[in-house]
Amino acid sequence: MSKARDNILARLRARNAEKAPVDLDRTVESPDWSREERIDRFCKAMRSVKTEVHTVGRENWAKKLAELSKQKKLKNLLYAPAGPLAEPIEAVWRAGEGLPELVTREVEVDGWKEELFFDIDAAVTSTRSAIAEVGAMILWPTPEEPRTFSLVPPVHIAVVEADQLHNTFADAIAAEEWTSGMPTNALLISGPSKSADIEQTLAYGVHGPVELIVLLIE
Amino acid sequence: MQQKAEFEQRVQKALNNPQLRRNFRVAMDGLMEKRSNAFPDKEALEALRITGANIRANALVKQPELLEQLEANCTRNGIQVHWAETIEQANRIVLEIMERHQATGMIKGKSMVSEEMELNHFLEAQGNSCIESDLGEYIIQLDHETPSHIIAPAIHKSKQEIAQLFQEKHPDIPYSEDIETMTRSARKILRGKFFEADVGLSGVNFAVAETGTLCLVENEGNGRMCTTVPPVHIAVTGIEKVVEKLADVPPLLKLLTRSASGQHISTYFNMISSPRKPGERDGPTEVHLVLLDNQRSRIYADEELFDSLRCIRCGACMNHCPVYTRIGGHAYGSLIPGPIGSVIEPQKFGLENFGVLPTASTLCGACGEVCPVKIPLPKLLHRLRYEQVRNDHTGATIGQGSQRSTREALIWKLWSWAHANPAVYRGGTRLAGLLRGVVPNKIGPWTRVRTAPKIAPKSLHQLAREEGFENE
Ligand code: SF4
């Protein structure tokens, strides 16, 4: 098909009148928000799209996770034993009683796809950072916490660090130097999946998680 | 003239359907209000629109270089890039990928380019199954329809109509008109389809040349499913979707979601830069990008029509169009309806086929005013009206001059002649004043819905002279 390529490029280059290059100013100003303002905006924006946000401390977030899983009557909870959240989760689960079964599958998803699709109630993942302005979390899924964890189970619980809140998406890209190497998949997630395709009426829980719970470590 | 008659028939049908008109009116009013609320600061909006227009214009000016850069970076990342001049070529490429994997089942995320390719039709004719997974697309696929809006494909249907459709196609599911219940039913049905599919197909909102990244905007999660779960992911896109830098993405994303549905951000923004890498535990092992031209490079050659390629497909121009709101998307008879459809489709499929669309506008200017990338839609509609009647054969649009009528051309010649000759003009208006009594009461289509105009006894010039104005 390289003939198609050559033809297309040749046609594009055959423009007789040269269009002047556009003078594009890419400098962006970031709002000057304090840490509190960032937290406040993030929580408000996420809640406005039906995300359940809990502010927690570094010491007690795993307890909150246990409490919520009980409250929501989860049958099981998928987590990454080699991921950054493993230790506190395992400690709380060891001590707790009547908690949902912790599920770990440290192999390629292909081998247990059916279980992932039809048996897992919830998954907990870490996040890379988040955006205050619009209320979105940034995830760069890893081998330990693969892409489907935040997508397939009906409940997604995500742990967000308040210290990792950027003002805007543009800030995140610049501060984290995304241009020096993009991951296989980078994601912004702002709420549980939804659709307004029927009569422009919002309905939550379409193909992704039905519930999104954020534990914000202040 | 057949296209005109057919168009008028579709318009009549739509106008006489109160349910359809209600569905559109309510939905468009809602979308306009949501957009307006999402941009409370009009000055900031204007600044953002200028940025958006510049980003897109810059990407277009550098398009050939950026496409090469995109290809090089995607290839380096492991994404296989294919080029297609025509929809036939693009369909073939998709089919060959499927055949190579002995795949027969495709699950699709929302993609207007795949609609443009009529991919479902093509693959189904080859014995494959193609399932739309976007809720709106799924609904219209069940009813064998085409989208009536580019971001809300099933907007022409009421919930009762959808409930009946579900009942008919899935009799095992209890009847419900509750929107959340229907949405959950679709979730259940489609889960199995994501699970089984051999290939996932998606569109692309922005393709970033700098990093070789494909960006997808969505709310439902079906786009993520299609691009994550099946072993092969094929992304199809028009060549105009390329942007230069990653830093160009945030302003465009902001403009897109706010203009489209008033959202500050979509539920998901999915950026794909490579297939599954060694050690990663999910994601497709192959990612393909199909770059489709299909007349875009022809549009690109025209200095003015070039601007129509800036479009980021937000749908705001149709939401704000008084014609679209009244006749709905299907009346246009084209894949993309509304103002941008009336500009793009005749350029792609010829004025002889779609020349009537640019006339389906009041030129009120609303579309140009809301367009997040400042496409001068009214000007382009105007330009295409000219293209279809010009007879100098120097235009670039397919079917130029096809709607020219000798009678109309003669009338305009006379008109301009009269206006260039004061004596003729004066004599003409005086004569018209004298003959005012014999103007017929019925003048063709004009009087079908209006009363016939009455010519004043004295012309404006005469009145002005009587008032003492000397200088004409
Ligand atoms: S022409 Fe402008 S308003 Fe219309 S869909 Fe494209 S970007 Fe949106």
XYZ file of C-alpha atoms and ligand atoms in Angstrom:
698
model
C 0.000 0.000 0.000
C 3.001 2.296 -0.128
C 1.668 3.521 -3.455
C -1.331 4.916 -1.621
C 1.021 6.579 0.818
C 3.043 8.198 -1.941
C -0.041 9.352 -3.805
C -1.624 10.891 -0.739
C 1.526 12.697 0.302
C 2.133 13.877 -3.248
C -1.386 15.280 -3.483
C -1.025 17.061 -0.159
C 2.281 18.534 -1.279
C 0.899 19.635 -4.630
C -0.994 22.573 -3.143
C -0.187 25.398 -5.481
C -0.713 28.244 -3.069
C 1.542 27.994 -0.040
C -0.366 28.519 3.183
C 1.610 30.680 5.522
C 2.728 28.856 8.658
C 0.527 29.531 11.660
C 1.985 31.528 14.465
C 1.119 29.202 17.301
C 1.819 30.302 20.831
C 1.988 27.211 23.024
C 2.807 28.888 26.312
C 0.041 28.138 28.767
C -0.641 29.871 31.988
C -1.444 27.692 34.910
C -3.908 28.980 37.502
C -2.295 29.797 40.793
C -4.177 27.484 43.137
C -3.093 26.395 46.586
C -2.971 22.742 47.560
C -6.333 23.155 49.328
C -7.914 24.711 46.284
C -6.650 21.888 44.120
C -8.098 19.299 46.479
C -11.346 21.170 46.685
C -11.733 21.505 42.931
C -10.756 17.918 42.293
C -13.292 16.554 44.777
C -16.079 18.819 43.573
C -15.532 18.038 39.918
C -15.285 14.297 40.487
C -18.373 14.218 42.682
C -20.334 16.137 40.065
C -20.027 13.112 37.762
C -21.038 10.634 40.449
C -17.614 9.578 41.664
C -17.602 8.637 45.335
C -14.664 10.522 46.867
C -13.335 9.875 50.388
C -10.508 11.894 51.826
C -8.295 9.644 53.915
C -4.954 9.694 55.707
C -1.843 7.841 54.687
C -2.173 5.511 57.681
C -5.822 4.647 57.415
C -6.712 4.461 53.720
C -6.515 0.675 53.636
C -8.870 0.492 56.599
C -11.294 2.697 54.724
C -10.949 0.366 51.754
C -11.839 -2.601 53.950
C -14.771 -0.764 55.458
C -16.143 0.245 52.055
C -15.741 -3.244 50.617
C -17.740 -4.622 53.509
C -20.367 -1.954 53.241
C -20.775 -2.565 49.519
C -20.948 -6.311 50.132
C -18.226 -7.054 47.615
C -17.686 -10.744 47.088
C -14.071 -10.267 46.094
C -11.497 -7.599 45.403
C -8.768 -7.720 42.787
C -5.442 -6.121 43.708
C -1.822 -6.187 42.598
C 0.382 -8.009 45.134
C 3.487 -6.549 43.506
C 1.924 -3.102 43.118
C 2.449 -0.023 45.296
C -0.688 -0.607 47.372
C -0.072 -4.202 48.354
C 1.472 -3.897 51.804
C -1.175 -1.841 53.616
C -3.979 -3.837 51.974
C -2.485 -7.155 53.001
C -1.915 -5.929 56.556
C -5.505 -4.791 56.994
C -6.887 -7.926 55.417
C -4.766 -10.127 57.669
C -6.184 -8.408 60.717
C -9.757 -7.987 59.517
C -12.655 -10.373 59.467
C -15.544 -10.883 57.109
C -13.716 -9.032 54.364
C -14.154 -9.883 50.684
C -11.759 -12.383 49.248
C -8.584 -10.784 47.907
C -7.864 -11.919 44.389
C -4.467 -11.844 42.741
C -3.647 -13.052 39.270
C -0.084 -12.292 38.366
C -0.265 -13.678 34.851
C -1.460 -12.494 31.481
C -5.142 -11.665 31.516
C -5.784 -13.921 28.511
C -5.580 -16.984 30.796
C -8.285 -15.835 33.204
C -10.364 -13.509 31.061
C -13.600 -15.292 31.842
C -13.099 -14.910 35.567
C -12.169 -11.253 35.132
C -15.250 -10.586 33.036
C -17.855 -12.474 34.972
C -16.617 -13.176 38.516
C -14.653 -10.208 39.801
C -16.685 -7.642 41.746
C -14.127 -4.918 42.216
C -10.534 -3.910 41.620
C -8.317 -1.480 43.476
C -5.503 0.353 41.697
C -3.069 3.142 42.328
C -2.956 6.226 40.108
C -0.082 8.217 38.695
C -1.436 11.684 39.374
C -4.609 13.708 38.929
C -6.001 16.926 37.489
C -7.717 19.452 39.737
C -9.316 21.669 37.091
C -11.585 19.062 35.560
C -11.492 16.341 38.203
C -9.738 13.461 36.519
C -7.236 10.832 37.581
C -4.268 9.928 35.442
C -3.355 6.265 35.119
C -0.435 4.734 33.298
C -1.279 1.070 33.721
C 1.659 -1.212 34.504
C 2.340 -4.943 34.235
C 1.344 -5.214 37.920
C -1.816 -3.138 37.526
C -2.909 -3.832 33.941
C -5.347 -1.789 31.856
C -8.346 -4.023 32.402
C -8.236 -3.615 36.210
C -9.708 -0.129 35.968
C -12.111 -1.132 33.202
C -13.739 -4.532 33.483
C -14.851 -5.091 37.121
C -18.115 -3.310 38.020
C -16.459 -1.387 40.847
C -13.149 0.460 40.512
C -11.491 1.806 43.635
C -8.587 4.146 42.999
C -6.083 5.621 45.405
C -5.063 9.183 44.577
C -2.324 11.167 46.317
C -3.268 14.794 46.951
C 0.402 15.674 46.508
C 0.154 14.441 42.940
C -2.603 16.856 41.966
C -1.763 19.051 38.993
C -3.752 22.155 38.219
C -4.479 21.268 34.603
C -3.940 18.516 32.058
C -1.410 20.714 30.262
C 0.508 21.049 33.542
C 0.594 17.290 33.984
C 1.994 16.728 30.507
C 4.663 19.368 30.996
C 5.634 18.608 34.603
C 5.804 14.860 34.076
C 7.588 15.278 30.739
C 5.249 13.021 28.840
C 6.916 13.829 25.537
C 10.046 11.999 26.592
C 8.239 8.681 26.411
C 4.609 7.707 26.343
C 3.457 4.432 27.905
C 1.506 1.774 26.011
C -1.651 3.313 27.427
C -2.224 6.548 29.320
C -5.673 7.246 30.717
C -7.673 10.034 32.193
C -10.667 8.818 34.166
C -13.197 11.199 35.654
C -16.074 9.028 36.820
C -18.009 5.800 36.432
C -18.860 4.963 32.830
C -21.965 6.682 31.514
C -24.048 7.393 28.446
C -26.595 9.966 27.380
C -27.429 8.210 24.141
C -31.071 7.661 25.058
C -32.942 10.981 25.052
C -29.838 12.805 26.273
C -30.570 11.412 29.717
C -27.539 10.378 31.749
C -27.381 6.759 32.755
C -24.395 5.410 34.687
C -22.768 2.026 34.370
C -22.547 1.332 30.666
C -19.499 -0.692 29.631
C -16.887 0.359 32.145
C -17.243 0.405 35.938
C -20.686 1.137 37.349
C -19.112 2.688 40.423
C -15.914 4.655 40.833
C -14.604 5.187 44.344
C -11.644 7.455 44.990
C -9.605 7.365 48.163
C -7.805 10.675 48.245
C -4.767 10.613 50.516
C -4.429 14.107 51.929
C -32.746 17.685 -9.947
C -33.620 14.290 -8.581
C -31.541 14.802 -5.457
C -33.542 17.953 -4.758
C -36.885 16.201 -5.085
C -35.723 13.370 -2.859
C -34.350 15.784 -0.314
C -37.617 17.703 -0.237
C -39.513 14.486 0.253
C -37.362 13.531 3.228
C -37.754 17.016 4.677
C -41.552 16.890 4.299
C -41.621 13.509 5.974
C -39.528 14.756 8.881
C -41.535 17.950 9.291
C -44.763 15.989 9.392
C -43.509 13.715 12.141
C -44.296 15.449 15.459
C -42.567 12.755 17.529
C -39.332 13.177 15.585
C -39.500 16.938 15.841
C -40.076 16.754 19.564
C -37.132 14.358 19.991
C -34.781 16.739 18.185
C -36.109 19.941 19.697
C -35.756 18.664 23.266
C -32.329 17.139 22.674
C -30.876 20.141 20.850
C -32.230 22.591 23.435
C -30.565 20.494 26.119
C -27.252 20.329 24.296
C -27.197 24.061 23.603
C -27.855 24.825 27.244
C -25.161 22.410 28.423
C -22.602 23.933 26.100
C -23.453 27.423 27.165
C -23.114 26.495 30.863
C -19.736 24.913 30.208
C -18.361 28.186 28.870
C -19.388 30.750 31.485
C -16.608 33.159 30.549
C -17.171 34.377 27.001
C -13.775 36.021 26.741
C -11.976 32.869 27.817
C -14.065 30.924 25.327
C -13.055 33.225 22.510
C -9.382 32.937 23.436
C -9.674 29.156 23.572
C -11.403 29.049 20.188
C -8.586 31.049 18.666
C -6.057 28.639 20.171
C -8.063 25.670 18.886
C -8.349 27.125 15.405
C -4.613 27.852 15.330
C -3.674 24.373 16.513
C -5.786 22.773 13.832
C -4.683 25.200 11.132
C -1.038 24.637 12.027
C -1.514 20.872 11.866
C -3.121 21.167 8.450
C -0.463 23.425 7.016
C 2.180 20.912 8.098
C 0.020 17.886 7.354
C 2.274 15.939 4.968
C 5.281 16.251 7.286
C 3.191 15.452 10.344
C 1.743 12.348 8.720
C 5.242 11.114 8.015
C 6.284 11.886 11.555
C 3.207 10.143 12.919
C 3.951 7.101 10.800
C 7.589 7.011 11.884
C 6.744 7.322 15.579
C 3.867 4.846 15.484
C 6.053 2.361 13.645
C 8.835 2.816 16.164
C 6.300 2.167 18.929
C 5.109 -0.988 17.214
C 1.860 0.315 15.704
C 1.423 -0.805 12.086
C 0.443 2.081 9.825
C -1.578 1.635 6.619
C -2.558 4.234 4.036
C -5.758 4.152 2.003
C -6.680 6.510 -0.808
C -10.218 5.227 -1.069
C -12.761 3.559 1.162
C -12.367 0.376 -0.905
C -8.682 0.268 -0.043
C -9.383 0.949 3.627
C -11.972 -1.827 3.804
C -9.558 -4.225 2.128
C -6.849 -3.414 4.640
C -9.200 -4.168 7.530
C -10.365 -7.382 5.906
C -6.804 -8.553 5.261
C -5.851 -8.000 8.881
C -8.876 -10.018 9.960
C -8.119 -12.795 7.514
C -4.525 -12.988 8.653
C -5.798 -13.684 12.166
C -8.610 -15.925 10.955
C -10.886 -13.517 12.742
C -14.603 -13.391 12.027
C -15.989 -11.280 14.844
C -15.379 -7.578 15.251
C -16.500 -5.329 18.061
C -16.627 -1.643 17.206
C -16.310 1.529 19.160
C -17.860 4.669 17.750
C -16.151 5.688 14.551
C -17.577 8.016 11.921
C -14.789 7.024 9.527
C -15.885 3.391 9.679
C -19.396 4.629 8.856
C -17.921 6.546 5.948
C -16.274 3.290 4.807
C -19.544 1.385 5.283
C -17.302 -1.127 6.950
C -20.053 -3.172 8.607
C -21.758 -3.716 5.328
C -18.499 -4.674 3.639
C -17.360 -7.100 6.332
C -20.771 -8.674 6.729
C -20.889 -9.351 2.995
C -17.665 -11.326 3.525
C -19.288 -13.396 6.232
C -17.951 -11.571 9.277
C -19.926 -10.145 12.152
C -19.548 -6.522 13.228
C -21.131 -5.344 16.415
C -21.447 -1.725 17.387
C -20.829 -1.237 21.095
C -21.515 2.455 21.610
C -25.032 2.478 23.093
C -26.439 4.845 20.465
C -24.737 3.009 17.615
C -25.923 -0.318 19.010
C -29.518 0.936 19.052
C -29.454 2.099 15.444
C -27.664 -1.047 14.337
C -30.529 -3.082 15.837
C -32.928 -1.031 13.714
C -30.716 -1.062 10.578
C -30.430 2.711 10.583
C -27.637 5.207 10.107
C -26.624 7.821 12.712
C -28.758 10.963 12.806
C -26.151 12.940 14.754
C -22.395 12.576 14.894
C -22.098 12.313 18.650
C -25.590 11.139 19.575
C -26.409 8.658 16.822
C -29.808 7.563 18.160
C -31.021 11.006 19.137
C -33.999 10.741 16.768
C -35.524 7.973 18.844
C -37.609 8.343 21.986
C -37.143 5.979 24.921
C -40.460 4.314 24.104
C -39.290 3.586 20.590
C -36.032 2.164 21.932
C -37.846 0.067 24.528
C -40.017 -1.424 21.785
C -36.963 -2.113 19.656
C -35.236 -3.929 22.542
C -38.390 -5.921 23.155
C -38.547 -6.960 19.527
C -34.862 -7.909 19.193
C -34.340 -9.352 22.671
C -37.693 -10.827 23.694
C -36.037 -12.590 26.636
C -35.339 -9.275 28.394
C -38.336 -7.868 30.325
C -39.838 -4.773 28.694
C -38.767 -1.514 30.270
C -38.870 2.144 29.326
C -36.530 3.053 32.141
C -33.367 4.462 30.610
C -31.010 3.063 33.229
C -32.564 -0.388 32.949
C -32.234 -0.357 29.162
C -28.639 0.804 29.464
C -27.864 -2.074 31.831
C -29.461 -4.565 29.454
C -27.185 -3.336 26.689
C -24.239 -3.629 29.073
C -25.068 -7.238 29.753
C -25.511 -8.177 26.108
C -22.353 -6.423 24.977
C -20.109 -7.727 27.771
C -20.279 -11.132 26.130
C -19.433 -9.576 22.787
C -16.338 -7.785 24.089
C -15.290 -11.027 25.685
C -15.570 -13.017 22.453
C -14.456 -10.539 19.801
C -11.342 -11.327 17.766
C -10.755 -7.771 16.677
C -11.638 -4.388 18.162
C -12.096 -1.356 15.953
C -12.075 2.278 16.975
C -11.864 5.739 15.526
C -9.329 8.363 16.565
C -10.027 11.866 17.876
C -6.478 13.158 17.694
C -3.357 11.440 16.384
C -0.256 13.015 17.903
C 2.680 13.118 15.488
C 5.255 14.013 18.134
C 4.798 10.807 20.118
C 2.840 8.496 17.806
C -0.162 8.496 20.132
C -3.798 7.807 19.248
C -6.292 9.643 21.456
C -9.884 8.598 22.006
C -12.565 10.559 23.822
C -15.509 8.660 25.274
C -17.872 8.195 28.207
C -19.129 4.650 28.018
C -15.959 2.615 28.305
C -16.745 0.733 25.120
C -13.885 2.491 23.370
C -11.508 1.285 26.050
C -12.988 -2.212 25.811
C -12.539 -2.331 22.030
C -8.960 -1.100 22.258
C -7.925 -3.220 25.249
C -9.673 -6.573 25.313
C -9.532 -8.142 21.816
C -6.106 -9.427 20.708
C -6.049 -7.061 17.724
C -6.952 -3.380 17.645
C -7.558 -1.529 14.388
C -7.923 2.250 14.511
C -9.319 3.984 11.434
C -9.023 7.691 10.919
C -9.073 10.445 8.337
C -5.648 11.875 7.515
C -6.747 15.289 8.796
C -6.874 14.095 12.414
C -3.140 14.447 12.966
C -1.908 17.162 15.365
C 1.670 18.208 15.873
C 2.390 18.043 19.579
C 1.124 16.446 22.750
C 0.724 19.966 24.138
C -1.893 20.587 21.427
C -4.161 17.973 22.951
C -5.408 19.640 26.182
C -6.923 22.733 24.519
C -8.595 20.626 21.831
C -9.940 18.184 24.395
C -11.336 21.041 26.428
C -13.050 22.525 23.369
C -14.339 19.185 22.169
C -16.050 17.893 25.296
C -17.475 21.274 26.276
C -18.779 22.082 22.805
C -20.180 18.610 22.283
C -22.031 17.954 25.504
C -21.034 20.599 28.032
C -18.754 18.191 29.879
C -15.577 19.613 31.402
C -13.947 16.357 30.502
C -15.187 13.063 29.166
C -15.337 10.066 31.488
C -12.377 8.563 29.661
C -9.541 9.993 27.644
C -7.681 7.034 26.255
C -4.192 7.521 24.790
C -2.687 4.572 22.974
C 0.942 4.593 21.896
C 1.809 0.957 21.348
C 0.600 -2.627 21.365
C 1.182 -4.822 24.424
C 4.871 -4.806 25.322
C 6.752 -7.841 26.619
C 5.877 -8.324 30.265
C 2.577 -6.468 30.051
C -0.394 -8.616 30.926
C -3.178 -7.254 28.769
C -3.930 -5.080 25.782
C -3.901 -6.082 22.116
C -0.722 -7.671 20.803
C -1.232 -5.891 17.488
C -2.326 -2.325 16.884
C -3.026 -1.048 13.371
C -3.668 2.478 12.223
C -5.466 2.991 8.921
C -5.082 6.492 7.487
C -7.876 7.271 5.043
C -7.798 9.986 2.416
C -11.106 9.616 0.504
C -11.132 13.104 -1.062
C -9.578 14.873 1.908
C -6.460 15.697 -0.092
C -8.688 17.206 -2.769
C -10.404 19.430 -0.223
C -6.932 20.269 1.049
C -5.988 21.786 -2.296
C -8.599 24.542 -2.120
C -7.466 27.612 -0.179
C -10.895 28.293 1.262
C -12.496 24.867 1.593
C -9.283 23.716 3.320
C -10.676 25.225 6.514
C -13.400 22.601 6.666
C -10.675 20.050 7.510
C -10.117 21.735 10.870
C -13.304 20.080 12.181
C -12.970 18.132 15.438
C -16.452 16.589 15.051
C -18.030 18.041 18.171
C -21.510 18.394 16.685
C -22.095 21.901 18.058
C -22.867 23.302 14.614
C -25.754 20.884 14.171
C -27.010 21.369 17.734
C -27.309 25.088 17.045
C -28.644 24.855 13.496
C -32.317 25.875 13.134
C -32.617 23.732 10.021
C -31.054 20.613 11.572
C -33.215 20.940 14.689
C -36.354 20.953 12.550
C -35.589 18.324 9.955
C -33.227 16.033 11.916
C -30.157 14.202 10.698
C -31.663 11.629 8.350
C -33.325 14.208 6.111
C -29.907 15.279 4.876
C -29.408 11.853 3.329
C -25.687 12.112 4.012
C -23.503 10.453 6.612
C -22.628 13.694 8.389
C -25.643 15.994 8.691
C -25.989 19.632 9.689
C -23.793 22.531 8.611
C -20.477 20.669 8.597
C -22.090 17.769 6.731
C -23.445 20.191 4.158
C -19.910 21.455 3.634
C -17.999 18.157 3.719
C -20.325 15.685 2.035
C -20.769 17.522 -1.278
C -17.009 17.855 -1.473
C -16.552 14.141 -0.881
C -19.403 12.719 -2.880
C -19.973 15.432 -5.449
C -22.273 18.405 -5.839
C -24.306 16.411 -8.325
C -25.250 14.150 -5.415
C -25.281 16.489 -2.448
C -25.437 19.953 -3.993
C -28.793 20.549 -2.371
C -27.306 20.384 1.138
C -25.569 23.784 1.139
C -28.960 25.287 0.307
C -30.440 23.708 3.452
C -29.287 26.632 5.525
C -30.711 29.982 6.488
C -27.166 31.383 6.684
C -28.090 32.666 10.132
C -24.488 32.242 11.200
C -25.085 30.249 14.393
C -22.853 27.383 13.252
C -19.891 29.631 12.579
C -20.377 31.346 15.899
C -20.244 28.177 17.995
C -17.647 26.179 16.081
C -14.802 25.566 18.555
C -12.179 25.778 15.815
C -13.770 28.765 14.100
C -14.556 27.154 10.781
C -16.328 29.862 8.755
C -19.217 27.519 7.987
C -21.630 30.127 6.534
C -18.928 31.335 4.172
C -18.169 27.792 3.054
C -21.864 27.000 2.534
C -22.019 30.091 0.401
C -18.949 29.073 -1.520
C -20.447 25.662 -2.320
C -23.634 27.312 -3.540
C -21.423 29.163 -5.962
C -19.431 26.040 -6.867
C -22.545 24.237 -7.984
C -23.656 26.906 -10.437
C -20.312 28.185 -11.733
C -19.665 27.335 -15.337
C -16.033 28.335 -15.782
C -14.797 24.808 -15.050
C -11.947 26.038 -12.918
C -13.290 24.954 -9.516
C -11.926 21.955 -7.661
C -15.134 20.568 -6.204
C -16.554 17.434 -7.779
C -19.722 18.183 -9.689
C -19.068 21.907 -10.042
C -21.681 23.590 -12.204
C -23.972 20.576 -11.895
C -26.868 22.552 -10.441
C -26.679 25.402 -12.937
C -29.993 26.262 -14.562
C -30.061 28.328 -17.754
C -33.219 30.107 -16.666
C -31.746 31.147 -13.339
C -28.517 32.220 -15.014
C -30.478 34.343 -17.507
C -32.514 35.994 -14.755
C -29.335 36.984 -12.917
C -27.761 38.295 -16.125
C -30.802 40.491 -16.711
C -30.761 41.586 -13.101
C -27.146 42.684 -13.173
C -27.620 44.338 -16.566
C -30.584 46.338 -15.248
C -28.625 47.388 -12.180
C -25.734 48.548 -14.302
C -27.964 50.739 -16.500
C -29.766 53.512 -14.567
C -32.203 54.252 -17.362
C -33.283 50.637 -17.642
C -33.515 50.336 -13.895
C -35.656 53.454 -13.564
C -37.898 52.436 -16.420
C -38.196 48.953 -14.955
C -39.265 50.062 -11.490
C -41.757 52.544 -12.956
C -43.235 49.823 -15.123
C -43.429 47.455 -12.149
C -45.287 50.126 -10.177
C -47.786 50.597 -12.978
C -48.336 46.880 -13.393
C -48.744 46.198 -9.698
C -52.414 45.373 -10.130
C -51.695 42.420 -12.370
C -49.181 40.563 -10.173
C -50.687 37.060 -9.878
C -51.760 35.808 -6.465
C -50.020 32.519 -6.943
C -46.326 32.496 -7.787
C -45.038 28.968 -7.650
C -43.557 27.605 -4.437
C -43.275 31.107 -2.967
C -47.023 31.375 -2.337
C -47.416 27.827 -1.070
C -46.764 29.075 2.443
C -46.764 32.866 1.947
C -48.989 35.538 0.431
C -47.838 37.049 -2.834
C -45.810 40.258 -2.503
C -47.479 43.521 -3.560
C -45.341 46.019 -5.411
C -45.534 49.540 -3.992
C -47.062 52.175 -6.291
C -43.974 54.327 -6.052
C -40.373 53.174 -5.994
C -38.023 54.101 -3.175
C -36.108 56.359 -5.521
C -39.280 58.219 -6.414
C -40.261 58.633 -2.771
C -36.799 59.901 -1.933
C -36.938 62.442 -4.728
C -40.316 63.666 -3.538
C -38.851 64.090 -0.073
C -36.270 66.354 -1.584
C -33.237 64.043 -1.741
C -31.248 65.190 -4.722
C -28.310 62.922 -4.924
C -29.153 59.390 -5.914
S -17.640 22.181 12.114
Fe -17.046 23.015 14.084
S -18.957 22.953 15.273
Fe -19.273 21.599 13.512
S -18.693 19.567 14.240
Fe -16.862 20.465 13.309
S -15.768 21.415 14.992
Fe -17.838 21.052 15.723
